[in-house]
Coordinates of N, CA and C in Angstrom, one line a residue:
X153 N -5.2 9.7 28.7 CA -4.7 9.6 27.3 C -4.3 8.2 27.0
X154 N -4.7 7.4 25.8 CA -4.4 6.4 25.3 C -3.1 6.3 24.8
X155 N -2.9 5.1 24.7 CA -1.7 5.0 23.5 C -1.6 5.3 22.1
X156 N -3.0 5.1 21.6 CA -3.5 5.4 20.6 C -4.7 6.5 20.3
X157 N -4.3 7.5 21.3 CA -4.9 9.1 20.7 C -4.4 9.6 20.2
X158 N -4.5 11.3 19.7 CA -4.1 11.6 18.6 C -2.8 12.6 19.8
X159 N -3.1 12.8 20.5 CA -2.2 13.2 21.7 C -1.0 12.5 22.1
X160 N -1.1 11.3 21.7 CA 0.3 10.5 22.5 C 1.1 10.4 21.7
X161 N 2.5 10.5 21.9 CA 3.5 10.0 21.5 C 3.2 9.2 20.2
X162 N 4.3 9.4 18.9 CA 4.2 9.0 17.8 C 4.1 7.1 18.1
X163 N 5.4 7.6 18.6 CA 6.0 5.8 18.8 C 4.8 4.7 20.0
X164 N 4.1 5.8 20.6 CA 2.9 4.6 21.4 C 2.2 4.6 20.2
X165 N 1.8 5.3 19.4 CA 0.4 5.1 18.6 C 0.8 3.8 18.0
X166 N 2.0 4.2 17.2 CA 2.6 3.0 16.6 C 2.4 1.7 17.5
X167 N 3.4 1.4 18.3 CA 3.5 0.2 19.2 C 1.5 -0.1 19.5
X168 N 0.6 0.6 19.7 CA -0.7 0.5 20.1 C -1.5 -0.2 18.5
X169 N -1.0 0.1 17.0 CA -1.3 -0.4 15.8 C -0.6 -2.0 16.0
X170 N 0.7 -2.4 16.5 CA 1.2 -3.4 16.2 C 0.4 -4.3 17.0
X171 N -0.3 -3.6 18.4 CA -0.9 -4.4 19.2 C -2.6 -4.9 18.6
X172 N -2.8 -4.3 18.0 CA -3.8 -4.1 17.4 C -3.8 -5.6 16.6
X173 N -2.8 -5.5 15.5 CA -2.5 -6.1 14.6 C -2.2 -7.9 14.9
X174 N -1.7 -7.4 16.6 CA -1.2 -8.8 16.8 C -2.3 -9.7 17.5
X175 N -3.2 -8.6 18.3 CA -4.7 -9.4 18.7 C -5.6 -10.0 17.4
X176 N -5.5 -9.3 16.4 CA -6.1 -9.6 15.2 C -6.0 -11.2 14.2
X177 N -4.4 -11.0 14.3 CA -4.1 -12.1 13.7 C -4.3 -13.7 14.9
X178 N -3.7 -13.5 15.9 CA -4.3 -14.1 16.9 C -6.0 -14.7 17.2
X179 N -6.6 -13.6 16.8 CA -7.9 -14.4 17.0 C -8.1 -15.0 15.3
X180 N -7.6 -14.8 15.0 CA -7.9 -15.5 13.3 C -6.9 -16.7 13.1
X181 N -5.8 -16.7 14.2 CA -4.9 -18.2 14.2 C -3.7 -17.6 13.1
X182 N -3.3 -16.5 13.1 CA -2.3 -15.9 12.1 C -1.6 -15.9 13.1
X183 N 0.0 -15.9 12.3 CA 1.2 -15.2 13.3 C 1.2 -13.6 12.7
X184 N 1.1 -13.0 13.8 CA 1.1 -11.6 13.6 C 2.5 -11.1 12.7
X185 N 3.7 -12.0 12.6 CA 4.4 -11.8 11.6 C 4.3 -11.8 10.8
X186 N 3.2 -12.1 9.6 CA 3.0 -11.9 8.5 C 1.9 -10.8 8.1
X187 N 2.1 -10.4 8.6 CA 1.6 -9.0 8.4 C 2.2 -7.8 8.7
X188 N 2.7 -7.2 7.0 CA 3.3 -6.0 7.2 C 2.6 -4.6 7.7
X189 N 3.1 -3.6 8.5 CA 2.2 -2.3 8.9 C 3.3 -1.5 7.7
X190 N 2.7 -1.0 7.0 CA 2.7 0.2 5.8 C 2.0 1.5 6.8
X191 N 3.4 2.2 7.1 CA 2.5 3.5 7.6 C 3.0 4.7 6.4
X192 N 1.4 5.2 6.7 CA 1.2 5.9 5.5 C 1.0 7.7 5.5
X193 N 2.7 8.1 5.2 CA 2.9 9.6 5.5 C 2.3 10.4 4.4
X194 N 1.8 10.1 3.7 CA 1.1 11.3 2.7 C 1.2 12.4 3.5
X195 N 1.1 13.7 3.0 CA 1.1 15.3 3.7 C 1.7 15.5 4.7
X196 N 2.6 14.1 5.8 CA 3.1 14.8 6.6 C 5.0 14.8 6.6
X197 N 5.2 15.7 7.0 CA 6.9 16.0 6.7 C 7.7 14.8 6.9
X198 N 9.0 15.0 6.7 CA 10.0 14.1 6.5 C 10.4 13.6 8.0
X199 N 10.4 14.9 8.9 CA 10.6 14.6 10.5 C 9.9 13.6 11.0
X200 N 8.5 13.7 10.8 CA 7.4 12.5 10.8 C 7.7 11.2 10.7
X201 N 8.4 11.2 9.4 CA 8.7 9.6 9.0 C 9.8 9.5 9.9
X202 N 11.0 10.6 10.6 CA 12.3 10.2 10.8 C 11.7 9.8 12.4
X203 N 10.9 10.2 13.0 CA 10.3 10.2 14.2 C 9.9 8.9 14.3
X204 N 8.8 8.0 13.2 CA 8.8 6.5 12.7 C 9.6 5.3 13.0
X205 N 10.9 5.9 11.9 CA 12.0 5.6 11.8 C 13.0 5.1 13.2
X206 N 12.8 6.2 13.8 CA 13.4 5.9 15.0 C 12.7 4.9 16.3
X207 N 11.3 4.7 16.0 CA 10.7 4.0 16.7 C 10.6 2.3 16.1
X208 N 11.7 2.5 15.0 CA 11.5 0.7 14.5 C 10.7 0.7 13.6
X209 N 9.8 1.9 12.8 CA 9.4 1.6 12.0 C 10.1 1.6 10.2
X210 N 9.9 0.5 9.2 CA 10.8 0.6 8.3 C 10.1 0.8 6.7
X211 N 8.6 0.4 6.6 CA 7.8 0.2 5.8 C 7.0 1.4 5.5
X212 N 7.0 2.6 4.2 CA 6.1 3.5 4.5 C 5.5 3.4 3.0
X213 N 4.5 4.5 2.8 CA 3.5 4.8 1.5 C 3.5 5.9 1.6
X214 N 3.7 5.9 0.0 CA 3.1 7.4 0.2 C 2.2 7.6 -1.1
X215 N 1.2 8.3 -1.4 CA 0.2 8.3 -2.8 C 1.0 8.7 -4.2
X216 N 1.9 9.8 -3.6 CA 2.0 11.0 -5.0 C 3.8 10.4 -4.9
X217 N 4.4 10.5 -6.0 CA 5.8 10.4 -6.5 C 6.8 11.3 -6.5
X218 N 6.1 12.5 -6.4 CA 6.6 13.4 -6.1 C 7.0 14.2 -4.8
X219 N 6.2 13.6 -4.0 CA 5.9 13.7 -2.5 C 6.9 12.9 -2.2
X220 N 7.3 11.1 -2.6 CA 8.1 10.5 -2.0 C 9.5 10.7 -2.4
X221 N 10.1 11.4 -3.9 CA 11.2 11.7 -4.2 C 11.4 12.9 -3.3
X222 N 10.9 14.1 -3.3 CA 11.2 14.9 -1.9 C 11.7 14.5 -0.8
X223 N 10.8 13.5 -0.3 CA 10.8 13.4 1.2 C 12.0 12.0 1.6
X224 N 12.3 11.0 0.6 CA 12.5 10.2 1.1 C 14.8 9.7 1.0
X225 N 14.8 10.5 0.2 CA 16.5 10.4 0.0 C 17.0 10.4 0.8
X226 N 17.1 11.9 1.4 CA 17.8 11.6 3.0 C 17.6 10.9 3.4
X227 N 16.4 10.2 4.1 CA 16.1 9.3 5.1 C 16.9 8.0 4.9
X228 N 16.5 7.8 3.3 CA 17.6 6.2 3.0 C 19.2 6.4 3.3
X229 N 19.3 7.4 3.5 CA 21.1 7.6 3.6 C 21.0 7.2 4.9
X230 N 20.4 7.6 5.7 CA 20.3 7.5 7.1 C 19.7 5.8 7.6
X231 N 18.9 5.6 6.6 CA 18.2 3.9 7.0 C 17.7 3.3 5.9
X232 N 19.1 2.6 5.3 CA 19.0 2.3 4.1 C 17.9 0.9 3.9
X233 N 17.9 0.5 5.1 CA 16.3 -1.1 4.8 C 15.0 0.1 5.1
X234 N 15.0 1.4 5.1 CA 13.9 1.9 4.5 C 13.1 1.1 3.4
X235 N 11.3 0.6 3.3 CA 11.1 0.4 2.5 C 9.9 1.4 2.0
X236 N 10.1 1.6 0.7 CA 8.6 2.6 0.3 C 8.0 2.1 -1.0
X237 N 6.4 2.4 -0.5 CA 5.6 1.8 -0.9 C 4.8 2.7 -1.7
X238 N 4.3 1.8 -3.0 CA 3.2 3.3 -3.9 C 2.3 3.1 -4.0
X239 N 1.7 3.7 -2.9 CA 0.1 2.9 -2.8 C -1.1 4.0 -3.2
X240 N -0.7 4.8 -3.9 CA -2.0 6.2 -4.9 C -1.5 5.7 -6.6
X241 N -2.5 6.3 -6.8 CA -2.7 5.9 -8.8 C -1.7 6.2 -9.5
X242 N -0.9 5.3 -10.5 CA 0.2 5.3 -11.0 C -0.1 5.7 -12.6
X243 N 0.4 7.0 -13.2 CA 0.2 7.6 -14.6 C 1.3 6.6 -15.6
X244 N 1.2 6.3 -16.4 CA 1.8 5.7 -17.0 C 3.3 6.6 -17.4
X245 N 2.6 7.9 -17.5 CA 4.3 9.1 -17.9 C 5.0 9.3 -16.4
X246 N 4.8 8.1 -15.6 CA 5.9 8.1 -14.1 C 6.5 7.5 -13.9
X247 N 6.2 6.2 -14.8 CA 6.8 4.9 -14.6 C 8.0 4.9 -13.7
X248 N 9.0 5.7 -15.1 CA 10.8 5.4 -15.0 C 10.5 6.1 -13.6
X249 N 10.2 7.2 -13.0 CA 10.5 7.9 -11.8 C 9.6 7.1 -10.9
X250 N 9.0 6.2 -10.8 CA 8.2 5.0 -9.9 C 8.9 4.1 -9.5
X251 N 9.4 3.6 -10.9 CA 10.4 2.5 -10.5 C 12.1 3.1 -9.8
X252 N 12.2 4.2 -9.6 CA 13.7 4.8 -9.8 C 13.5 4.8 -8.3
X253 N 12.4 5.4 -7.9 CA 12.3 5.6 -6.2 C 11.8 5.1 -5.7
X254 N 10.9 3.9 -5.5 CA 10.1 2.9 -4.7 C 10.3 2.4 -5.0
X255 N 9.9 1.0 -3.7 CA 10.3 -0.1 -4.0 C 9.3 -1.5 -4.3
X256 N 8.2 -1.1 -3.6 CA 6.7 -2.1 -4.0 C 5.7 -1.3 -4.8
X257 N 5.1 -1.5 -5.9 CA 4.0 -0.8 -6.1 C 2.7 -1.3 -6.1
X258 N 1.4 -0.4 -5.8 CA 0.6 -1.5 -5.1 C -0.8 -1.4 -5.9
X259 N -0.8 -0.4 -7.2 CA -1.9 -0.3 -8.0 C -1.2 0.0 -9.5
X260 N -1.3 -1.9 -9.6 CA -1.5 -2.0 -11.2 C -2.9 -2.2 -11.8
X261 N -3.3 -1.5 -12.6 CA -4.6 -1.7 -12.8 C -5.4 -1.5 -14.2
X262 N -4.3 -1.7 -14.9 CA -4.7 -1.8 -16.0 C -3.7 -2.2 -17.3
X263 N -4.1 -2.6 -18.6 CA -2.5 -3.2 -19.6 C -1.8 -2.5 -19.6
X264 N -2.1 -1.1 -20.2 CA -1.2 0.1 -20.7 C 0.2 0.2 -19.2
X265 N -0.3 0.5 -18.4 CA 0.2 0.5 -17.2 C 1.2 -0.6 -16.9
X266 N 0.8 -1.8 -16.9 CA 1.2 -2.7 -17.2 C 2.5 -3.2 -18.3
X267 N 2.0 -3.0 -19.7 CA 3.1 -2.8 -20.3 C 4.6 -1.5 -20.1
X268 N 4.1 -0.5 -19.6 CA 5.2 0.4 -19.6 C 6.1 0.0 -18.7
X269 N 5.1 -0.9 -16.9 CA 6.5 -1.5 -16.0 C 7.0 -2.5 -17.0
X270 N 6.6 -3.2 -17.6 CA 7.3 -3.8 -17.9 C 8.7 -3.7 -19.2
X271 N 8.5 -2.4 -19.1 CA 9.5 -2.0 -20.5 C 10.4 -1.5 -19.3
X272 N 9.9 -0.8 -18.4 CA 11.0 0.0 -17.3 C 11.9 -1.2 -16.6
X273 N 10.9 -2.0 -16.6 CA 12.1 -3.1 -15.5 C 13.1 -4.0 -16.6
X274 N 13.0 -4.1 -17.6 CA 13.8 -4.6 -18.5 C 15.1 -3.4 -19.0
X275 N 14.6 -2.1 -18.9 CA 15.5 -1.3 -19.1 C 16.7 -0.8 -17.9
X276 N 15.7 -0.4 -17.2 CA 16.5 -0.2 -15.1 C 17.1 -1.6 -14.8
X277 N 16.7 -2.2 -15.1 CA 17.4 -3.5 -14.3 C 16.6 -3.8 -12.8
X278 N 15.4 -2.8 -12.6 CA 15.0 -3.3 -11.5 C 13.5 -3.7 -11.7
X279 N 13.4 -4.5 -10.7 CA 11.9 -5.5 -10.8 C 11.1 -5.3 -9.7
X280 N 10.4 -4.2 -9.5 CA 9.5 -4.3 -7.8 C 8.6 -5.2 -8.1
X281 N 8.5 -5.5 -6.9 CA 7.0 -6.5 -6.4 C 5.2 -5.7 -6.5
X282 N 4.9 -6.4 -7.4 CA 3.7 -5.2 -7.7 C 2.5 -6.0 -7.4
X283 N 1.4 -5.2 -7.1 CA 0.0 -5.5 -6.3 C -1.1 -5.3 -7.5
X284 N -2.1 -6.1 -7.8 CA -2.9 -5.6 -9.1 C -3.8 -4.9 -7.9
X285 N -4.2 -3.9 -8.4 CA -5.5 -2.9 -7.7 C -6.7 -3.8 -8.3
X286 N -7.9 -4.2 -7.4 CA -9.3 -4.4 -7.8 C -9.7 -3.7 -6.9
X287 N -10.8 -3.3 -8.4 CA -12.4 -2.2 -7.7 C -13.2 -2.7 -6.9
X288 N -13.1 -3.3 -5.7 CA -14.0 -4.4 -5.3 C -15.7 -4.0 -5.4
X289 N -15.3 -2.3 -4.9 CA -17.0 -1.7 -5.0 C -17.0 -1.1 -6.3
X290 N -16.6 -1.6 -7.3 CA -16.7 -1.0 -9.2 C -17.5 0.7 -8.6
X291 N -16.6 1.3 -7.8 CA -16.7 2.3 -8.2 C -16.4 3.4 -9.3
X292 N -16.9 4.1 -10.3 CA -16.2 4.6 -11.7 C -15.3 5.9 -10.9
X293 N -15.2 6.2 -10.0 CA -14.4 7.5 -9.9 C -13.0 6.9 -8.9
X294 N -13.2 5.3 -8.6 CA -11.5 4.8 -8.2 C -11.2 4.1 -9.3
X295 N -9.6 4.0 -9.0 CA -9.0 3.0 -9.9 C -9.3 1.5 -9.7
X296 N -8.8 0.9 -10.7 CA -8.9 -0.6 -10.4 C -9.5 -1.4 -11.0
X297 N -8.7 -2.2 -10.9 CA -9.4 -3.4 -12.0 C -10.9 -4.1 -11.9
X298 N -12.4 -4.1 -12.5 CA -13.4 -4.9 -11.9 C -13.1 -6.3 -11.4
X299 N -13.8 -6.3 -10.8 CA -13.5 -7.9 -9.8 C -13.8 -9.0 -11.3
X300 N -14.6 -9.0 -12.1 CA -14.9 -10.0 -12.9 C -13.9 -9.7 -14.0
X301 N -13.0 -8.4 -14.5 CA -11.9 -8.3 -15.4 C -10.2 -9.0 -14.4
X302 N -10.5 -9.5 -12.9 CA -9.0 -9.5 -12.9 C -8.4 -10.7 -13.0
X303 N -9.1 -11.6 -12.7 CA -8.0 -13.1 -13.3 C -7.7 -12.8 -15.0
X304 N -8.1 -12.5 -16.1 CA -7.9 -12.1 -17.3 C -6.6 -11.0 -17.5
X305 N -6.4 -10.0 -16.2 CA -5.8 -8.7 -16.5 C -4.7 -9.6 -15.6
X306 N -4.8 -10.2 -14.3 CA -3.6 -10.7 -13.8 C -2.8 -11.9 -15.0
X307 N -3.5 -12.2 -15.7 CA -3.1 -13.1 -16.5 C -1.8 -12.5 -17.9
X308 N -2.8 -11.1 -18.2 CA -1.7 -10.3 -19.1 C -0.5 -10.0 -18.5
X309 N -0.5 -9.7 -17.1 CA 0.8 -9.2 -16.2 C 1.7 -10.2 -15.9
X310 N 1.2 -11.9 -15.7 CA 2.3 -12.6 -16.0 C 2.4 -12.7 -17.4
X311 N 1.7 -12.9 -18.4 CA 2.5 -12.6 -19.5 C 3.5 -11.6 -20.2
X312 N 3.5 -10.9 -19.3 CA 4.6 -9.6 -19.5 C 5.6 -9.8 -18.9
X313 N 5.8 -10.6 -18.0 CA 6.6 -11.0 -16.4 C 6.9 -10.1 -15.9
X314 N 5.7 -9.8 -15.5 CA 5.6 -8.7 -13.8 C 5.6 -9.7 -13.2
X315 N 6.5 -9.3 -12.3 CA 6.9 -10.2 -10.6 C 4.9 -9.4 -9.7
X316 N 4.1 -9.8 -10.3 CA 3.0 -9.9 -9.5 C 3.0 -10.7 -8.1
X317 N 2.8 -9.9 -7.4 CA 2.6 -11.0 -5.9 C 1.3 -10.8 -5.3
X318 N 0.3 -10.1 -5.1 CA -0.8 -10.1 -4.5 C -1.7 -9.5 -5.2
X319 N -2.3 -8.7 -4.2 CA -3.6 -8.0 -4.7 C -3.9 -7.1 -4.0
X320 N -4.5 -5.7 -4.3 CA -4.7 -4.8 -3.4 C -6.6 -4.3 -3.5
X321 N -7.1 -3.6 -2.6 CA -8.2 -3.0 -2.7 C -8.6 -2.0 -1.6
X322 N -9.3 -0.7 -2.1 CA -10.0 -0.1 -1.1 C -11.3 0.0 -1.3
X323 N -11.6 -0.6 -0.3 CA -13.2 -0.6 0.0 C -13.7 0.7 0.1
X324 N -15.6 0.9 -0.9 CA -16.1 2.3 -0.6 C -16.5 2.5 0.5
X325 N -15.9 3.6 0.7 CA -16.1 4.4 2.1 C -17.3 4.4 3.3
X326 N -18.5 3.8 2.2 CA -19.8 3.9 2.9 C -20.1 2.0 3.2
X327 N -19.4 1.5 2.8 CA -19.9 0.3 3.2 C -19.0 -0.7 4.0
X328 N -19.4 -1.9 4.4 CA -18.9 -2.7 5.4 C -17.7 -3.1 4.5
X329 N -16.7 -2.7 5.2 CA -15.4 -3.6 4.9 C -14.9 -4.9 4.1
X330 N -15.5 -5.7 5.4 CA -15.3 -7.4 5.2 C -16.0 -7.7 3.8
X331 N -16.8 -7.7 3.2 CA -17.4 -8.1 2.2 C -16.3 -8.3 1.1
X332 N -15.9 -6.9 1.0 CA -14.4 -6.6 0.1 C -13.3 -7.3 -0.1
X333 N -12.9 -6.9 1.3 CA -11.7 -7.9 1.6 C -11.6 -9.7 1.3
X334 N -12.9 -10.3 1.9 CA -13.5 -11.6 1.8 C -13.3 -11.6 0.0
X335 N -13.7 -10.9 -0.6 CA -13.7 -10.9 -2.3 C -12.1 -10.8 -2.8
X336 N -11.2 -9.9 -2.1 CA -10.0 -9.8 -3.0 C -9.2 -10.8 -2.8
X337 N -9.3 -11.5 -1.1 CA -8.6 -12.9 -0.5 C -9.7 -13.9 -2.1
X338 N -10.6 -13.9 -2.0 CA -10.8 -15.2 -3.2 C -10.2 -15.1 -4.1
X339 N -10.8 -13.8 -5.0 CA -9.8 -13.6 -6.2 C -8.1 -14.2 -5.9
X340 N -7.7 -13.4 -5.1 CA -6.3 -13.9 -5.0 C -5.9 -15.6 -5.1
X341 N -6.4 -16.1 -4.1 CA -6.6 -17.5 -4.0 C -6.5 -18.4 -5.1
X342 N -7.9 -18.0 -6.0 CA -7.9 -19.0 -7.2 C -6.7 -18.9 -8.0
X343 N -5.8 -17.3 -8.2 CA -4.7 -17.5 -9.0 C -3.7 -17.1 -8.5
X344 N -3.6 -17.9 -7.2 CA -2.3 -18.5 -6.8 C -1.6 -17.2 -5.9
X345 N -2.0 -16.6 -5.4 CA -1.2 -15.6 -4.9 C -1.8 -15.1 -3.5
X346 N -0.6 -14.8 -2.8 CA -0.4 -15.3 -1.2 C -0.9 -13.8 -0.4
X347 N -0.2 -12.9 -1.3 CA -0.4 -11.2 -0.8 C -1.4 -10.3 -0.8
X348 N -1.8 -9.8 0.1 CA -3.2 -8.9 0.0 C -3.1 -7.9 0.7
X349 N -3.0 -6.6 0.0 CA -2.9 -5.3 0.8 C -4.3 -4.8 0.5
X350 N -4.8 -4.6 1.9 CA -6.0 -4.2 2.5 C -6.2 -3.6 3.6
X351 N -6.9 -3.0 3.8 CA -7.4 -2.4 5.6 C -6.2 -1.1 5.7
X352 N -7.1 -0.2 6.4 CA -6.5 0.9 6.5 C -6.9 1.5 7.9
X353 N -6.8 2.7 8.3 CA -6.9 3.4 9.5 C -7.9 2.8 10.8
X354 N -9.4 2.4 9.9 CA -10.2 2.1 10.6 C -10.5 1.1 10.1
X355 N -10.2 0.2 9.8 CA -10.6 -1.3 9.4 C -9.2 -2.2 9.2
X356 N -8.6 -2.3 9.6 CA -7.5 -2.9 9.4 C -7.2 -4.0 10.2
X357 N -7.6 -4.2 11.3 CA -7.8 -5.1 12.4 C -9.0 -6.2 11.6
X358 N -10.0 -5.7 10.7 CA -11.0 -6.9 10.1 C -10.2 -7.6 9.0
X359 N -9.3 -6.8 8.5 CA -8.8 -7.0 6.9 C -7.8 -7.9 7.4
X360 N -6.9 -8.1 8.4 CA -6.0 -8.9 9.4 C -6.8 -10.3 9.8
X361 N -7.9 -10.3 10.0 CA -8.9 -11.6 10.2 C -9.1 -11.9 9.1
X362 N -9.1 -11.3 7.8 CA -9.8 -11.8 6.7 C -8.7 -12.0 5.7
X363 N -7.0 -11.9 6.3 CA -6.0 -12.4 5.2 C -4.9 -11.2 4.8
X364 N -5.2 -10.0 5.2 CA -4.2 -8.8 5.2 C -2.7 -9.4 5.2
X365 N -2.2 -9.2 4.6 CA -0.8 -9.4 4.7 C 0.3 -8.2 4.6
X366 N -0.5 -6.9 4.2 CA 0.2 -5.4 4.2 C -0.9 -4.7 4.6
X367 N -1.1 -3.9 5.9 CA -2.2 -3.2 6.1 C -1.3 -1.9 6.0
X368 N -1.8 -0.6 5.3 CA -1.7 0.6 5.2 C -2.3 1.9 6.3
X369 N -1.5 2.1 6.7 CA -2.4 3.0 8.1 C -1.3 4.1 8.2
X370 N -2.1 5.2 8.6 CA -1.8 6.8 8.2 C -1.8 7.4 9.4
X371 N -3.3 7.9 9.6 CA -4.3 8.6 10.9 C -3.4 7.9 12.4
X372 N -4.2 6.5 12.0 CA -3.8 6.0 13.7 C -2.5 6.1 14.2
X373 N -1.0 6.1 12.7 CA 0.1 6.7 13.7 C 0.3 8.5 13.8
X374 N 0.3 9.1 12.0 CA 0.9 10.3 12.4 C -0.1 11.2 12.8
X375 N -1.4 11.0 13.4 CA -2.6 11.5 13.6 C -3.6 12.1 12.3
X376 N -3.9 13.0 12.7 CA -5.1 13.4 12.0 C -4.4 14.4 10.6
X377 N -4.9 14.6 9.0 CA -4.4 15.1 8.4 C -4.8 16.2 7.9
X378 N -4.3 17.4 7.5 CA -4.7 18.9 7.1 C -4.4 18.7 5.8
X379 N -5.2 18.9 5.0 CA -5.0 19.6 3.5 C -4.8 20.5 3.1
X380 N -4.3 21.4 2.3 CA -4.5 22.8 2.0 C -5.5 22.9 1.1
X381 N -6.6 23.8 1.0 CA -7.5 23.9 0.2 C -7.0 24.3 -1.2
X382 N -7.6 23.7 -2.3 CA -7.9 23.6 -3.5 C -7.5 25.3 -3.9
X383 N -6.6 25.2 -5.2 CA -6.4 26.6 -5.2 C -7.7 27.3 -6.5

């Protein structure tokens, strides 16, 4: 048994991702400290993350808003540098409850969306650090800004003064990775911004060579995930 099967111990999977993370940046001449692990509890219980938690981990995601107000109160009583991350599609009628419970958000991806954080953070008093989403594979059934719409769209978000800091993308599922990644690090680049959340379960170690600065990973800690079927 590995450290990183679906058998071992939560906290080796974990520690087996950081090692992962740190050969990566290493052969790319990064310090592995600049690369945050976002582990990503979608569907699995609150014990999960506390089991995390207890192994040093502080950074999580979760897709749905409703999933993370559930799950995450207690835990901040208990570890209050909890940080949580909104890394699934954001409705514009969730804002106030987006901003109320998370702390980064990592798919802005469009004005409307755009305008509403920016009415919430002027009203709350609070300002998360937000990620524009690009489509890198313009797929029509994901979110995200087209790659040739986002210096234009990142442009409206500092005009609103969103605290924009990077850039996010998921690559389609059927194609090579790096291509993507290599695309959202330019984009970023030309307008000025340092952050790029990318790479996930199985690609995340390329996205780390190619400029990752928040990798999102789920599977490789809390293992493998069950859905309940479609009612």
């Amino acid at each position: 048994m590995t450290a990183s099967s679906p058998e071992a111990p939560l906290a080796q999977r974990l520690a087996a991702v950081h090692h992962q993370i740190a050969e990566a940046a290493a052969e790319a001449g990064r310090d592995p400290a600049g690369v945050t692990l976002i582990a990503v509890a979608k569907t699995f219980p609150a014990e999960a993350v506390a089991e995390a938690l207890a192994a040093g981990q502080r950074h999580f995601g979760e897709n749905r808003i409703q999933e993370g107000m559930a799950k995450y109160p207690a835990l901040r009583e208990r570890h209050p540098d909890l940080v949580l991350h909104l890394i699934g599609p954001l409705q514009t009628n969730k804002v106030k409850q987006a901003v109320a419970h998370f702390d980064v958000i990592h798919t802005v991806d469009r004005e409307s969306l755009a305008q509403e954080l920016a009415k919430e953070f002027g009203k709350s008093g609070r300002r998360l650090p937000c990620f524009v989403q690009v489509n890198t594979g313009e797929e029509p059934q994901k979110a995200g800004c087209a790659p040739r719409d986002a210096d234009a769209f990142i442009a409206t978000c500092r005009a609103l003064d969103l605290p924009i800091v990077g850039l996010m993308c998921i690559p389609p599922a059927d194609e090579e990775p790096a291509p993507h990644f290599a695309l959202l690090n330019k984009i970023a680049k030309r307008n000025g911004l340092t952050q790029l959340s990318m790479g996930m379960s199985g690609d995340f170690d390329t996205a780390v060579m190619l400029g990752a600065t928040h990798v999102r990973v789920g599977s490789a800690i809390f293992g493998g995930r069950s859905y309940a079927p479609a009612a």
